[in-house]
Amino acid sequence: DAKTTQPTSMDCAEGRAANLPCNHSTISGNEYVYWYRQIHSQGPQYIIHGLKNNETNEMASLIITEDRKSSTLILPHATLRDTAVYYCIDMLGSEKLVFGKGTKLTVNP
Amino acid sequence: EPEVTQTPSHQVTQMGQEVILRCVPISNHLYFYWYRQILGQKVEFLVSFYNNEISEKSEIFDDQFSVERPDGSNFTLKIRSTKLEDSAMYFCASSPWTGTYEQYFGPGTRLTVT
């Protein structure tokens, strides 16, 4: 079973920032935080990962709290194409990904 | 940008038949995976493959399943005798050796067992 907890669903207006929270209550010191998303009927898509520091790439920003028990994925200017299920996963190395139910983000026009 | 590709996109087969699902991982990647997603359910890990051998497999990956990297580019999943409950989307993924292990997924093969 997935080790993380996420809200079931969220809504966001197009052009606004989408902030998706995740709780990692059992994360260990050397486990990374990964975020993936799955647009309807497509394969999961890697978004971003981090260990302790905040990270940013061309898709999103990742904020990890100092105690590492929670993280937030930020899509700075959400578009309709960002409508998807978003998964946060904590994992070591090249292990299997364990997907939970994720957060269904709906971006509204 | 390099992508993982999978063929066929949709496979229909009769119960008891063998199927082979094919994947071409990203060329410089070293780790390979198969996942499946039954309609309306979570994505589930099946197997991981590294250095020409299985490194981990799930309980789902029983003796009916096998994986192979026959020619250094393709990565295949074989189901020997399909069951109705094998109907699902099957996703291949690959991962680079960069010190971290983000996985890149293909578009999937929809397997329908009748």
Short mmCIF file of C-alpha atoms in Angstrom, two decimals, chain A residues 2-106:
data_model
loop_
_atom_site.label_atom_id
_atom_site.label_comp_id
_atom_site.label_asym_id
_atom_site.label_seq_id
_atom_site.Cartn_x
_atom_site.Cartn_y
_atom_site.Cartn_z
CA ALA A 2 1.01 3.58 -0.59
CA LYS A 3 2.78 5.26 2.31
CA THR A 4 1.63 8.79 1.53
CA THR A 5 -1.71 10.54 2.00
CA GLN A 6 -3.21 13.08 -0.38
CA PRO A 7 -6.56 14.81 -0.77
CA THR A 8 -8.88 12.94 -3.10
CA SER A 9 -9.59 15.90 -5.37
CA MET A 10 -8.85 19.57 -5.93
CA ASP A 11 -9.98 22.27 -8.30
CA CYS A 12 -7.96 25.14 -9.71
CA ALA A 13 -8.74 28.01 -12.07
CA GLU A 14 -6.80 28.16 -15.31
CA GLY A 15 -3.80 30.47 -15.00
CA ARG A 16 -3.70 30.27 -11.22
CA ALA A 17 -1.20 28.33 -9.15
CA ALA A 18 -2.16 24.80 -8.15
CA ASN A 19 -0.76 23.69 -4.79
CA LEU A 20 -1.04 19.98 -4.17
CA PRO A 21 -0.21 18.76 -0.66
CA CYS A 22 1.12 15.38 0.44
CA ASN A 23 1.83 13.86 3.83
CA HIS A 24 4.81 11.56 4.21
CA SER A 25 4.35 10.50 7.81
CA THR A 26 6.63 7.44 7.60
CA ILE A 27 9.35 8.76 5.31
CA SER A 28 12.88 7.76 6.29
CA GLY A 29 15.97 9.93 6.13
CA ASN A 30 17.28 8.67 2.81
CA GLU A 31 14.01 8.29 0.93
CA TYR A 32 13.31 10.72 -1.88
CA VAL A 33 10.00 12.41 -2.53
CA TYR A 34 8.78 11.87 -6.08
CA TRP A 35 5.80 13.35 -7.86
CA TYR A 36 4.14 11.81 -10.89
CA ARG A 37 0.92 12.50 -12.71
CA GLN A 38 -1.37 10.51 -14.96
CA ILE A 39 -3.40 12.27 -17.57
CA HIS A 40 -6.48 10.27 -18.50
CA SER A 41 -5.64 6.97 -20.25
CA GLN A 42 -1.95 7.83 -20.56
CA GLY A 43 1.12 6.41 -18.82
CA PRO A 44 2.25 8.06 -15.59
CA GLN A 45 4.55 11.01 -16.15
CA TYR A 46 7.49 11.91 -13.94
CA ILE A 47 7.31 15.50 -12.71
CA ILE A 48 9.94 16.21 -10.08
CA HIS A 49 11.73 14.75 -7.08
CA GLY A 50 13.66 15.98 -4.06
CA LEU A 51 15.32 14.86 -0.85
CA LYS A 52 15.54 17.81 1.55
CA ASN A 53 15.79 21.01 -0.43
CA ASN A 54 13.12 22.70 -2.49
CA GLU A 55 13.38 21.92 -6.17
CA THR A 56 12.18 23.57 -9.36
CA ASN A 57 12.14 22.43 -12.96
CA GLU A 58 10.33 23.43 -16.12
CA MET A 59 7.16 21.67 -15.02
CA ALA A 60 6.77 22.45 -11.34
CA SER A 61 8.22 23.37 -7.98
CA LEU A 62 8.51 21.06 -5.00
CA ILE A 63 8.48 22.34 -1.44
CA ILE A 64 9.53 19.89 1.27
CA THR A 65 9.07 20.82 4.92
CA GLU A 66 12.09 20.81 7.19
CA ASP A 67 10.93 17.66 9.01
CA ARG A 68 10.24 16.07 5.60
CA LYS A 69 6.84 14.87 6.75
CA SER A 70 5.00 16.82 4.08
CA SER A 71 5.55 18.22 0.63
CA THR A 72 3.71 20.48 -1.78
CA LEU A 73 3.80 20.33 -5.54
CA ILE A 74 3.24 23.71 -7.13
CA LEU A 75 2.12 24.19 -10.73
CA PRO A 76 2.68 27.95 -11.03
CA HIS A 77 0.26 28.68 -13.88
CA ALA A 78 -2.11 25.76 -14.30
CA THR A 79 -3.52 25.04 -17.76
CA LEU A 80 -6.37 22.81 -18.86
CA ARG A 81 -3.76 20.24 -19.91
CA ASP A 82 -2.66 19.93 -16.28
CA THR A 83 -5.93 18.20 -15.41
CA ALA A 84 -4.74 14.81 -14.18
CA VAL A 85 -4.30 12.56 -11.15
CA TYR A 86 -1.18 13.59 -9.20
CA TYR A 87 0.73 11.10 -7.09
CA CYS A 88 3.35 11.71 -4.43
CA ILE A 89 5.57 8.75 -3.65
CA ASP A 90 8.47 8.34 -1.27
CA MET A 91 11.01 5.75 -2.27
CA LEU A 92 14.60 4.62 -2.15
CA GLY A 93 16.78 4.12 -5.18
CA SER A 94 15.55 2.06 -8.06
CA GLU A 95 12.66 0.49 -6.23
CA LYS A 96 9.23 -0.06 -7.62
CA LEU A 97 6.84 2.84 -7.55
CA VAL A 98 3.88 2.29 -5.24
CA PHE A 99 0.98 4.37 -6.47
CA GLY A 100 -1.83 5.39 -4.17
CA LYS A 101 -5.09 6.92 -5.29
CA GLY A 102 -3.50 10.35 -5.75
CA THR A 103 -5.21 13.71 -6.06
CA LYS A 104 -7.48 14.33 -9.00
CA LEU A 105 -6.75 17.90 -10.06
CA THR A 106 -9.31 19.57 -12.27
#
